[in-house]
Every structure is written in structure tokens, then in C-alpha cells.
Amino acid sequence: MILSSISRRQPALHRLAHSHTITSLHTHGPASPASPTNSDAASVEWKLRSKAGRNFIDRMRCTAVGGHGGDGCVSFFRDVFVPRGPPNGGDGGHGGSVWLEVDENETSLGCVKQQLRAQAGSNGRGKNMHGAAASDLVVRVPRGTLVREIAPEPVEPQEAQAEEAAGRRKGAHNAYLDELARRVRSAEHVRREDKSSLFVHYPRWEERNDVSGIRLPPEYSAHLRMLREGTLLTGDLTSHGQRLLVAAGGMGGPGNPHFNLPGDRQPHYALRGLAGVTRQVELELKTIADVGLVGMPNAGKSSFLRAVSNAHPRVAPYPFTTLNPYIGSVDYADARQVTVADIPGLIPGAHRNVGLGHAFLRHVERSRMLVFIVDVARPAPWADLLALQHELALYCPGLAARPCLVLANKADAGDRARENFGRWQRCISPATPLIPVSAKYRKNILKATHAIRQMLDSLQPRA
Ligand SMILES: Nc1nc2c(ncn2[C@@H]2O[C@H](COP(=O)(O)OP(=O)(O)OP(=O)(O)O)[C@@H](O)[C@H]2O)c(=O)[nH]1
Ligand SMILES: [Mg+2]
């Protein structure tokens, strides 16, 4: 249905595509030497999934743990003639927080560890010496990182065992054990929140101290509430230097001078430091560029990026030379810069993640416009374009409707390229600009960059 909506916009193009077998839409059709077949897709999949081939990470899960606050201290001023001096216990230091910060020099999430643990604050000491606050842990992430907190999934133990017995869910027992551990941890939390366990007592004063009627400092109570009721975190890191607090550090416990009240000038208790926030988050990198280059493998996307920008992605005469997105910047004479993202080639079925299509498509999702690069020397370049639009539409319906232009690349490649271009130009919808270029020999590149600039200028600026 989506294909028909694409072809409704370009009926002549669709007729032309059907006069040739649409080899790219149906993988069992005949394919030209450069087009990937099913077996190619399998080998490419292996190449892409192997560690050596793809160490670029654009999606990961990690656990962020804020540092524990240091305990407050119970201590009193003592001197030769001052046997019962005032309280002078220092406050505990705050635990470190875990932050994510955008660094535009980062290109992958590979530098982010799976366990992000900030340090604990130090305990307070006598003579009003406050514990040192721990420094924050700042983790650099690339521009375009989306952050989503993963809510823990409750699993009923009997249900998990039954499922495992039925062999329906592998690892159900492990999930059950994880859930059990989570419950034990939260029980521990509840116990800590039980008021008496929040206090540090002077040696041998546990029995004598009656802490039930003591009012907790408002800041301390607020922190306890935050630990209990925290909402699910989401965030989108889009500009250089932007920061997101993922796990706040625990508050340090106030020392015993905080409880020096008219009724009790010798408080023999202080408060413990509180735990930091713990969050499991998923990070997903969706590259932010003005223009996304979309094409079949080997169509010349990287050659085009090399021709228009300062980027140097690898170019070679075989499919899937590019395995990670590359971003280049096109400099115009009026000092305007336009960022262009080159993604690996898409093959039929990319919307179902064939050839790791999802991993690549997410990097053009946020482009303001798309540039389709099609090898015009192939038997039916118009069918390639329809296949690409079809994949985009199935992956994300709004993506196929994004403003676009088409570059008929390899226009230098002999008579067939010339004939194909002539036929294609006659039937393509006038709304879709079609420009012949030769990325390899840098021919007609200025016309292409000019058209890109014009289209970008006619769009609303990015919100
Ligand atoms: N004749 C000719 N060859 C070109 C042109 N553009 C690219 N090529 C060649 O086509 C081959 C593939 O070029 P790439 O730029 O690596 O293609 P790609 O689309 O980035 O390929 P993948 O990264 O595999 O998706 C290389 O051998 C290039 O030299 C062109 O305009 N004319
Ligand atoms: Mg490439």
C-alpha cells in the first residue's frame, strides 16, 4: 500500500519500473553484478555482525549508580576544663552524580562503559570536619544520543518456572533470580528507610537514644522521597556541551550539631548518608545531520561525500565498504555549513533489519532532507529508487515523505548511463529533482550542492 502511494506520486516511474522486473524489490528476481542477492546479504550480515567488521556502537544498555553519601559524625568538643562541650560532628560528603555530556568529537557510544559508578562521599569527622564530596562522573557521548530508562519488569516466580518448564522462554529462571535479587535490594532499601536505621549512634547509645520523635531535616526527607518515587528518565542530547543527570549522588548525612535543640544540648546521634540513585538506561545514537545520503551498496555515496566535503570515508568497488555512518561538512562560499551523513548501503528488506538495515536507517531518521544516490548505469535505476523509497516508507512512514532529491551517479559510465538517464528524466515526477553527477570524477557536483542548499533553505529551521 505504501509502495502504491509512492508510485501514485510518480506513476510514469512506476510503469517504467514494471516494464523491467523490479529486481531490487523482489530478491528472487535477476540481479545485476553490483546488486546484492540473498546469499550476498547473508555474507554481508556475517561481515557486519563480526566484531572485526563493526566496532562502532550506536545502541547499548548501561547501569548508572550515583555515589553513596558519607555518614554524619557524632562527636563533642572536649578540653581539660570542658568535660561536656557542644556537639561538633561534621556532615558526611555528598556522593558523586553520573552525568552524560555531549561532545561533538565523539562519534560512537563505544567509549561508554556498561557500569557507570560514581564515587561515594567521605564520612564526616570530629572537630566539625565535613566529609569531602565525591566528584561527579561525567561521561562523554556523541551528539544525537537518546536516553531512555528501562523500567524493571516484574516477573512472577511461579510464572517464570512454569514458562521454563514448558521451554517457552529461555533464561526465564535467570530473570526470576534477577527479580529476586531486585526484591532483596529494595527490601534492604525499605529497611534503611525505616527511621531508626537512618541514624548513626554514639558508641553504646543505641538503646538510650530515642529517635522516633526526631524530625528529619527537610532536605534529607526530600532526598528520601526522591529515591522512593523517582520517575522514568528520558532525554535527547542534541547540542555540544548539553548535560543530562542520569543518577544523582546520595546526600551526605548531617552531623550531630544539626540536632542541638533546646530540649537536648547533647545529641548522641547523627544521620547516615543516603544511597545514590540507580538507573538502567538504554542509549541510542541517532546521528543528526542536515542531509542523509541513501542508496544501494556500491552506488557511490561515499564517493559523493568525499567530493563535496572534507570527510574521507573509504571507497572501494564492492558492497558494504562503509560499515559506520560518516558525517562530512559542506562549506559554502557564504560560510554556511551543511552536514551530510553517509550511511552504509541499504538492501531489500532493510526495514526488517536485513543487512542490519535498522542500524543504518536510524542514522538518517533525523536528517532534514534525503539525497538518494542511484547508480544510473545499472539496468533499471528507477526500480532502485522505488525500492529505496519502499524500504524507508516501511521503516518509518514519515521518512519517505521527507524532502528529497535524486542524484543519478556514475553518469560518466558510458552509453547505458546516458540512455537510462534520458528515459528516467522523461518519466520522473517534476517534483523530484533528478541531477546527473559523477562523484568519482567530480562532475556536476556544484549543481548538486546548489540544489541541496536551495532545498534546505526552503525548509523550516530545525526546532
Ligand atoms: N565510473 C564511476 N564510478 C564511480 C562513481 N562514483 C563511485 N564510483 C565507484 O563505485 C564504487 C563504489 O563507490 P563507493 O563510494 O564506495 O560506494 P558506496 O555507495 O559508498 O558503497 P557502500 O559503502 O558499499 O555502500 C567505487 O569503485 C567507486 O570508484 C562515478 O561517478 N563514476
Ligand atoms: Mg560507502
Coordinates of C-alpha atoms and ligand atoms in Angstrom, one line a residue:
M1 CA 0.0 0.0 0.0
I2 CA 2.9 2.3 0.8
L3 CA 4.5 1.4 -2.4
S4 CA 1.4 2.3 -4.3
S5 CA 1.3 5.6 -2.5
I6 CA 4.9 6.3 -3.7
S7 CA 4.0 5.2 -7.2
R8 CA 0.9 7.3 -7.2
R9 CA 3.2 10.3 -6.9
Q10 CA 5.4 9.0 -9.7
P11 CA 3.1 6.9 -11.9
A12 CA 5.2 7.0 -15.0
L13 CA 8.2 6.0 -13.0
H14 CA 6.3 3.0 -11.6
R15 CA 5.2 1.9 -15.1
L16 CA 8.8 2.1 -16.2
A17 CA 9.9 0.0 -13.1
H18 CA 7.4 -2.7 -14.0
S19 CA 8.4 -2.8 -17.7
H20 CA 11.7 -4.1 -16.2
T21 CA 11.5 -6.7 -13.5
I22 CA 11.9 -4.8 -10.2
T23 CA 14.9 -6.8 -9.2
S24 CA 15.5 -4.8 -6.1
L25 CA 12.1 -5.2 -4.7
H26 CA 12.0 -9.0 -5.1
T27 CA 15.2 -10.6 -4.1
H28 CA 14.4 -13.7 -6.2
G29 CA 14.5 -11.7 -9.4
P30 CA 17.6 -11.4 -11.6
A31 CA 20.2 -9.1 -10.3
S32 CA 23.0 -7.1 -11.8
P33 CA 26.6 -7.9 -10.7
A34 CA 26.6 -4.9 -8.3
S35 CA 23.3 -5.7 -6.7
P36 CA 23.2 -7.8 -3.5
T37 CA 21.4 -11.1 -3.7
N38 CA 20.1 -13.1 -0.8
S39 CA 23.4 -15.0 -0.4
D40 CA 25.3 -11.7 -0.5
A41 CA 23.0 -10.4 2.2
A42 CA 23.9 -13.4 4.4
S43 CA 27.6 -12.9 3.9
V44 CA 27.3 -9.2 4.4
E45 CA 25.3 -9.8 7.6
W46 CA 28.1 -12.0 8.8
K47 CA 30.7 -9.4 7.9
L48 CA 28.7 -6.6 9.7
R49 CA 28.0 -8.6 12.8
S50 CA 31.6 -9.9 13.2
K51 CA 33.5 -8.0 15.8
A52 CA 36.3 -7.1 13.5
G53 CA 34.0 -5.6 11.0
R54 CA 31.9 -3.4 13.2
N55 CA 33.2 -1.9 16.4
F56 CA 31.1 1.2 16.0
I57 CA 28.4 1.1 18.8
D58 CA 25.2 3.1 18.3
R59 CA 23.0 1.3 20.8
M60 CA 23.8 0.0 24.3
R61 CA 22.5 -0.5 27.8
C62 CA 24.3 0.6 30.9
T63 CA 23.7 0.9 34.6
A64 CA 24.4 4.2 36.3
V65 CA 24.8 4.3 40.0
G66 CA 25.1 7.6 42.0
G67 CA 27.7 7.5 44.8
H68 CA 26.6 6.9 48.3
G69 CA 26.6 9.9 50.7
G70 CA 29.0 9.8 53.6
D71 CA 27.7 9.4 57.2
G72 CA 27.4 12.3 59.6
C73 CA 29.6 12.2 62.6
V74 CA 28.7 12.1 66.4
S75 CA 31.3 13.9 68.3
F76 CA 31.7 16.6 71.1
F77 CA 34.1 19.3 71.9
R78 CA 36.3 18.2 74.8
D79 CA 39.0 20.1 76.7
V80 CA 40.7 20.0 80.1
F81 CA 38.1 22.0 81.8
V82 CA 35.2 21.4 79.4
P83 CA 34.0 17.8 80.0
R84 CA 30.6 18.3 78.3
G85 CA 31.4 20.5 75.3
P86 CA 28.9 21.2 72.4
P87 CA 28.5 18.7 69.6
N88 CA 31.0 19.1 66.8
G89 CA 30.4 16.2 64.4
G90 CA 31.0 17.0 60.7
D91 CA 28.5 16.3 58.0
G92 CA 29.1 13.5 55.5
G93 CA 30.1 14.5 52.0
H94 CA 27.7 14.1 49.1
G95 CA 28.1 11.1 46.7
G96 CA 29.1 11.8 43.1
S97 CA 26.4 12.0 40.4
V98 CA 26.6 10.4 37.0
W99 CA 26.1 12.8 34.1
L100 CA 26.1 12.4 30.3
E101 CA 27.6 15.3 28.4
V102 CA 27.6 15.8 24.6
D103 CA 31.0 16.0 23.0
E104 CA 30.8 16.6 19.3
N105 CA 34.2 15.0 18.8
E106 CA 32.7 11.6 19.8
T107 CA 31.3 9.5 17.0
S108 CA 30.3 6.3 18.8
L109 CA 29.0 5.0 22.1
G110 CA 32.0 2.7 22.2
C111 CA 33.6 4.8 24.9
V112 CA 30.7 4.4 27.4
K113 CA 31.2 1.7 30.0
Q114 CA 28.4 -0.7 30.9
Q115 CA 28.7 0.2 34.6
L116 CA 28.8 3.9 35.4
R117 CA 29.5 4.2 39.1
A118 CA 30.3 7.5 40.8
Q119 CA 32.3 7.6 44.0
A120 CA 30.9 7.7 47.5
G121 CA 31.3 10.8 49.7
S122 CA 33.5 10.6 52.8
N123 CA 32.2 10.4 56.3
G124 CA 32.1 13.5 58.5
R125 CA 34.7 13.6 61.3
G126 CA 35.0 15.3 64.7
K127 CA 36.1 19.0 65.2
N128 CA 33.4 20.0 62.6
M129 CA 35.3 18.4 59.8
H130 CA 32.9 17.7 57.0
G131 CA 33.5 14.8 54.7
A132 CA 34.7 15.5 51.2
A133 CA 32.0 15.4 48.5
A134 CA 32.9 12.9 45.7
S135 CA 33.5 14.3 42.3
D136 CA 30.9 13.7 39.6
L137 CA 31.3 11.1 36.9
V138 CA 30.9 12.9 33.5
V139 CA 30.6 10.5 30.6
R140 CA 31.0 11.9 27.1
V141 CA 28.6 10.8 24.4
P142 CA 28.1 11.8 20.8
R143 CA 25.6 14.4 19.6
G144 CA 22.3 12.8 18.8
T145 CA 22.2 10.4 21.8
L146 CA 18.8 9.4 23.0
V147 CA 18.5 8.2 26.6
R148 CA 15.6 6.0 27.8
E149 CA 15.4 4.5 31.3
I150 CA 14.4 0.8 31.3
A151 CA 11.7 0.1 33.8
P152 CA 12.4 -3.2 35.7
E153 CA 10.0 -5.9 34.5
P154 CA 8.3 -7.7 37.4
V155 CA 8.3 -11.5 36.9
E156 CA 6.1 -13.7 39.0
P157 CA 8.3 -16.6 40.2
Q158 CA 5.8 -19.4 39.6
E159 CA 5.1 -18.0 36.1
A160 CA 8.8 -18.0 35.3
Q161 CA 9.3 -21.5 36.5
A162 CA 6.2 -22.7 34.6
E163 CA 7.4 -21.0 31.4
E164 CA 10.9 -22.5 31.8
A165 CA 9.4 -26.0 32.3
A166 CA 7.4 -25.5 29.1
G167 CA 10.6 -24.4 27.4
R168 CA 8.8 -21.4 26.2
R169 CA 11.2 -18.8 27.5
K170 CA 14.9 -19.4 27.6
G171 CA 16.6 -17.8 30.6
A172 CA 13.2 -17.4 32.5
H173 CA 14.8 -18.8 35.6
N174 CA 17.6 -16.2 35.3
A175 CA 15.0 -13.5 35.0
Y176 CA 13.4 -14.9 38.2
L177 CA 16.7 -14.8 40.0
D178 CA 17.3 -11.2 38.9
E179 CA 13.9 -10.3 40.1
L180 CA 14.5 -12.0 43.4
A181 CA 17.8 -10.0 43.8
R182 CA 15.9 -6.8 43.0
R183 CA 13.3 -7.5 45.6
V184 CA 16.0 -8.2 48.2
R185 CA 17.7 -5.0 47.3
S186 CA 14.5 -3.0 47.6
A187 CA 13.7 -4.7 50.9
E188 CA 17.1 -3.5 52.1
H189 CA 16.1 0.0 51.0
V190 CA 12.9 -0.2 52.9
R191 CA 14.8 -1.3 55.9
R192 CA 17.2 1.6 55.5
E193 CA 14.2 3.9 55.2
D194 CA 12.9 2.6 58.5
K195 CA 13.6 5.7 60.6
S196 CA 15.8 4.2 63.3
S197 CA 18.2 2.6 60.7
L198 CA 18.9 6.1 59.3
F199 CA 20.8 7.1 62.4
V200 CA 24.4 6.8 63.5
H201 CA 24.6 6.4 67.3
Y202 CA 27.4 7.3 69.7
P203 CA 29.1 4.1 71.0
R204 CA 26.8 2.3 73.4
W205 CA 24.0 4.9 73.0
E206 CA 21.8 2.8 70.6
E207 CA 19.4 1.8 73.4
R208 CA 19.4 5.2 75.1
N209 CA 18.7 7.3 72.0
D210 CA 15.0 7.7 71.3
V211 CA 14.9 8.8 67.7
S212 CA 11.3 8.1 67.0
G213 CA 10.2 11.7 67.7
I214 CA 13.0 13.4 65.8
R215 CA 12.2 15.4 62.8
L216 CA 14.4 14.8 59.8
P217 CA 15.9 17.8 58.0
P218 CA 13.6 18.8 55.1
E219 CA 16.3 18.4 52.5
Y220 CA 17.1 14.9 53.8
S221 CA 13.4 13.9 53.7
A222 CA 13.1 15.3 50.1
H223 CA 16.0 13.1 49.1
L224 CA 14.4 10.0 50.6
R225 CA 11.2 10.8 48.8
M226 CA 13.1 11.2 45.5
L227 CA 14.6 7.7 46.0
R228 CA 11.2 6.2 46.6
E229 CA 9.2 8.0 43.9
G230 CA 11.7 8.7 41.1
T231 CA 10.1 9.0 37.6
L232 CA 11.4 7.3 34.5
L233 CA 14.2 9.2 32.8
T234 CA 14.2 10.2 29.1
G235 CA 16.4 12.6 27.3
D236 CA 17.6 13.7 23.9
L237 CA 21.2 15.1 23.8
T238 CA 21.4 17.3 20.7
S239 CA 23.8 20.1 21.2
H240 CA 27.5 20.3 22.1
G241 CA 28.0 20.6 25.9
Q242 CA 24.5 19.6 26.8
R243 CA 24.3 17.6 30.0
L244 CA 21.8 15.1 31.4
L245 CA 21.8 14.0 35.1
V246 CA 21.4 10.2 34.9
A247 CA 21.9 9.2 38.5
A248 CA 22.1 11.7 41.3
G249 CA 24.6 11.1 44.1
G250 CA 23.3 10.3 47.6
M251 CA 23.1 13.1 50.2
G252 CA 25.6 13.2 52.9
G253 CA 24.2 12.6 56.5
P254 CA 24.1 15.7 58.7
G255 CA 26.3 15.5 61.8
N256 CA 25.1 15.8 65.4
P257 CA 25.3 19.6 65.7
H258 CA 22.1 19.7 63.5
F259 CA 20.2 18.2 66.4
N260 CA 21.5 20.6 69.0
L261 CA 18.0 21.7 70.1
P262 CA 16.8 23.4 73.3
G263 CA 15.5 20.1 74.7
D264 CA 18.7 18.2 74.1
R265 CA 22.0 20.0 74.0
Q266 CA 24.0 16.8 73.8
P267 CA 22.6 14.8 70.8
H268 CA 24.3 11.4 70.7
Y269 CA 23.2 10.7 67.2
A270 CA 23.7 11.9 63.6
L271 CA 22.2 10.8 60.2
R272 CA 23.7 8.3 57.8
G273 CA 24.4 9.2 54.2
L274 CA 21.8 8.2 51.7
A275 CA 22.2 5.9 48.7
G276 CA 22.6 7.4 45.2
V277 CA 20.0 6.8 42.5
T278 CA 20.5 3.6 40.4
R279 CA 19.1 3.6 36.9
Q280 CA 19.4 1.2 34.0
V281 CA 19.3 3.2 30.8
E282 CA 19.4 2.5 27.1
L283 CA 21.5 4.8 24.9
E284 CA 20.8 5.1 21.2
L285 CA 22.7 7.2 18.8
K286 CA 20.7 8.7 16.0
T287 CA 23.0 10.9 14.0
I288 CA 21.9 14.5 13.5
A289 CA 22.8 15.8 10.1
D290 CA 21.1 18.2 7.7
V291 CA 21.3 15.7 4.8
G292 CA 21.2 11.9 4.8
L293 CA 22.6 10.0 1.8
V294 CA 20.6 7.0 1.0
G295 CA 21.4 4.4 -1.7
M296 CA 22.1 0.8 -2.5
P297 CA 25.5 -0.6 -1.7
N298 CA 28.2 0.5 -4.3
A299 CA 26.1 3.4 -5.7
G300 CA 28.8 5.9 -4.9
K301 CA 27.5 7.5 -1.6
S302 CA 31.0 7.7 -0.1
S303 CA 32.5 9.0 -3.3
F304 CA 29.9 11.8 -3.3
L305 CA 30.7 12.6 0.4
R306 CA 34.4 12.8 -0.5
A307 CA 33.6 15.0 -3.5
V308 CA 31.6 17.6 -1.5
S309 CA 33.2 17.6 1.9
N310 CA 36.3 17.3 3.9
A311 CA 35.4 13.7 5.1
H312 CA 37.4 10.7 3.8
P313 CA 35.2 7.6 4.0
R314 CA 36.6 4.5 2.3
V315 CA 35.7 4.0 -1.3
A316 CA 36.0 0.5 -3.0
P317 CA 34.3 -1.4 -5.8
Y318 CA 32.5 -3.9 -3.5
P319 CA 29.2 -3.6 -1.5
F320 CA 29.3 -2.6 2.2
T321 CA 32.6 -0.8 2.1
T322 CA 31.1 1.7 4.5
L323 CA 30.1 0.0 7.8
N324 CA 29.5 3.0 10.0
P325 CA 27.9 6.4 9.3
Y326 CA 30.3 9.2 8.4
I327 CA 29.5 12.8 8.7
G328 CA 31.0 15.4 6.4
S329 CA 30.5 19.1 6.3
V330 CA 30.0 21.0 3.1
D331 CA 31.3 24.6 3.2
Y332 CA 29.5 27.1 1.0
A333 CA 31.0 30.4 -0.2
D334 CA 28.9 32.4 2.3
A335 CA 30.4 30.4 5.2
R336 CA 27.2 28.4 5.7
Q337 CA 28.0 24.8 6.6
V338 CA 25.7 21.8 5.9
T339 CA 26.3 18.5 7.5
V340 CA 25.9 15.4 5.3
A341 CA 25.6 11.8 6.7
D342 CA 26.8 8.9 4.6
I343 CA 25.3 5.6 5.8
P344 CA 26.0 2.1 4.7
G345 CA 24.1 0.7 1.7
L346 CA 20.5 -0.4 2.1
I347 CA 19.3 -3.7 0.6
P348 CA 15.8 -5.0 0.1
G349 CA 14.3 -6.0 3.4
A350 CA 16.3 -3.3 5.3
H351 CA 13.1 -2.3 7.1
R352 CA 13.1 -5.8 8.5
N353 CA 16.7 -5.3 9.6
V354 CA 18.1 -7.4 6.7
G355 CA 21.7 -6.4 6.3
L356 CA 21.5 -4.6 9.6
G357 CA 19.1 -2.1 7.9
H358 CA 17.7 -0.7 11.2
A359 CA 21.2 0.0 12.5
F360 CA 21.8 2.2 9.4
L361 CA 18.4 3.7 8.9
R362 CA 18.3 5.2 12.4
H363 CA 21.2 7.5 11.2
V364 CA 19.1 9.2 8.6
E365 CA 15.9 9.4 10.6
R366 CA 16.7 12.9 11.9
S367 CA 18.0 14.3 8.6
R368 CA 16.1 17.4 7.4
M369 CA 16.3 16.1 3.8
L370 CA 17.4 13.0 1.9
V371 CA 19.6 12.6 -1.1
F372 CA 19.1 9.4 -3.0
I373 CA 22.2 8.3 -4.8
V374 CA 21.4 5.8 -7.5
D375 CA 23.9 4.1 -9.9
V376 CA 22.4 5.2 -13.3
A377 CA 24.5 2.6 -15.1
R378 CA 22.5 -0.2 -13.6
P379 CA 19.8 -1.9 -15.7
A380 CA 16.8 -0.2 -14.0
P381 CA 17.9 2.7 -11.8
W382 CA 14.3 3.9 -11.4
A383 CA 13.5 0.5 -9.8
D384 CA 16.3 1.0 -7.3
L385 CA 14.9 4.4 -6.3
L386 CA 11.4 2.8 -5.8
A387 CA 12.9 0.0 -3.8
L388 CA 14.8 2.5 -1.5
Q389 CA 11.7 4.6 -1.0
H390 CA 9.7 1.5 -0.3
E391 CA 12.2 0.5 2.4
L392 CA 12.1 3.9 4.0
A393 CA 8.4 4.0 4.0
L394 CA 8.1 0.6 5.7
Y395 CA 10.8 1.5 8.3
C396 CA 9.2 4.9 9.2
P397 CA 6.3 6.3 7.2
G398 CA 7.3 9.9 7.6
L399 CA 10.8 9.2 6.2
A400 CA 9.7 8.5 2.7
A401 CA 7.8 11.8 2.6
R402 CA 10.8 13.8 3.7
P403 CA 12.0 16.4 1.1
C404 CA 14.5 14.7 -1.3
L405 CA 16.4 14.9 -4.5
V406 CA 17.9 12.2 -6.6
L407 CA 21.4 12.1 -7.9
A408 CA 22.0 9.8 -10.9
N409 CA 25.6 8.9 -10.1
K410 CA 28.1 7.3 -12.5
A411 CA 26.7 9.4 -15.3
D412 CA 30.2 9.1 -16.9
A413 CA 29.8 5.3 -17.3
G414 CA 29.2 5.0 -21.0
D415 CA 26.1 4.9 -23.3
R416 CA 23.9 2.9 -21.0
A417 CA 24.2 5.5 -18.3
R418 CA 23.2 8.2 -20.8
E419 CA 20.3 6.2 -22.2
N420 CA 19.0 5.3 -18.8
F421 CA 19.2 8.9 -17.7
G422 CA 17.3 10.1 -20.7
R423 CA 14.5 7.6 -20.1
W424 CA 14.3 8.3 -16.5
Q425 CA 14.2 12.1 -16.9
R426 CA 11.2 11.8 -19.2
C427 CA 9.1 9.9 -16.6
I428 CA 10.2 11.1 -13.2
S429 CA 7.8 13.4 -11.4
P430 CA 8.8 17.1 -11.9
A431 CA 8.5 17.5 -8.1
T432 CA 11.6 15.2 -7.6
P433 CA 14.8 16.9 -8.9
L434 CA 17.0 14.4 -10.8
I435 CA 20.6 15.5 -11.3
P436 CA 23.2 13.6 -13.2
V437 CA 26.6 13.6 -11.5
S438 CA 29.9 11.8 -11.5
A439 CA 31.1 11.6 -7.9
K440 CA 34.3 9.8 -8.9
Y441 CA 35.4 12.4 -11.5
R442 CA 33.7 15.3 -9.6
K443 CA 31.4 16.3 -12.5
N444 CA 28.3 18.4 -11.9
I445 CA 28.9 18.4 -8.1
L446 CA 28.4 22.1 -7.8
K447 CA 24.9 21.8 -9.3
A448 CA 24.1 19.1 -6.8
T449 CA 25.3 21.1 -3.8
H450 CA 23.5 24.1 -5.0
A451 CA 20.2 22.1 -5.3
I452 CA 20.8 20.7 -1.8
R453 CA 21.3 24.2 -0.4
Q454 CA 18.2 25.6 -2.1
M455 CA 16.1 22.8 -0.7
L456 CA 17.4 23.2 2.8
D457 CA 16.8 27.0 2.7
S458 CA 13.2 26.4 1.7
L459 CA 12.6 24.2 4.8
Q460 CA 11.7 25.4 8.3
P461 CA 14.8 25.6 10.5
R462 CA 15.3 22.7 12.9
A463 CA 13.3 23.2 16.1
Ligands
LIG1 N1 32.6 5.4 -13.0 C1 32.3 5.9 -11.8 N2 32.5 5.1 -10.7 C2 32.1 5.6 -9.5 C3 31.5 6.8 -9.4 N3 31.2 7.0 -8.1 C4 31.7 5.9 -7.4 N4 32.2 5.1 -8.3 C5 32.9 3.8 -8.0 O1 31.9 2.9 -7.4 C6 32.5 2.1 -6.4 C7 31.7 2.2 -5.1 O2 31.8 3.6 -4.6 P1 31.5 3.9 -3.1 O3 31.6 5.4 -3.0 O4 32.4 3.1 -2.2 O5 30.0 3.4 -3.0 P2 29.1 3.4 -1.7 O6 27.7 3.7 -2.1 O7 29.7 4.2 -0.6 O8 29.2 1.8 -1.3 P3 29.0 1.2 0.1 O9 29.8 1.9 1.1 O10 29.4 -0.2 -0.1 O11 27.5 1.3 0.4 C8 33.9 2.6 -6.3 O12 34.8 1.7 -7.0 C9 33.9 4.0 -6.9 O13 35.2 4.3 -7.5 C10 31.2 7.6 -10.6 O14 30.7 8.7 -10.5 N5 31.6 7.1 -11.7
MG2 MG 30.3 3.8 1.2

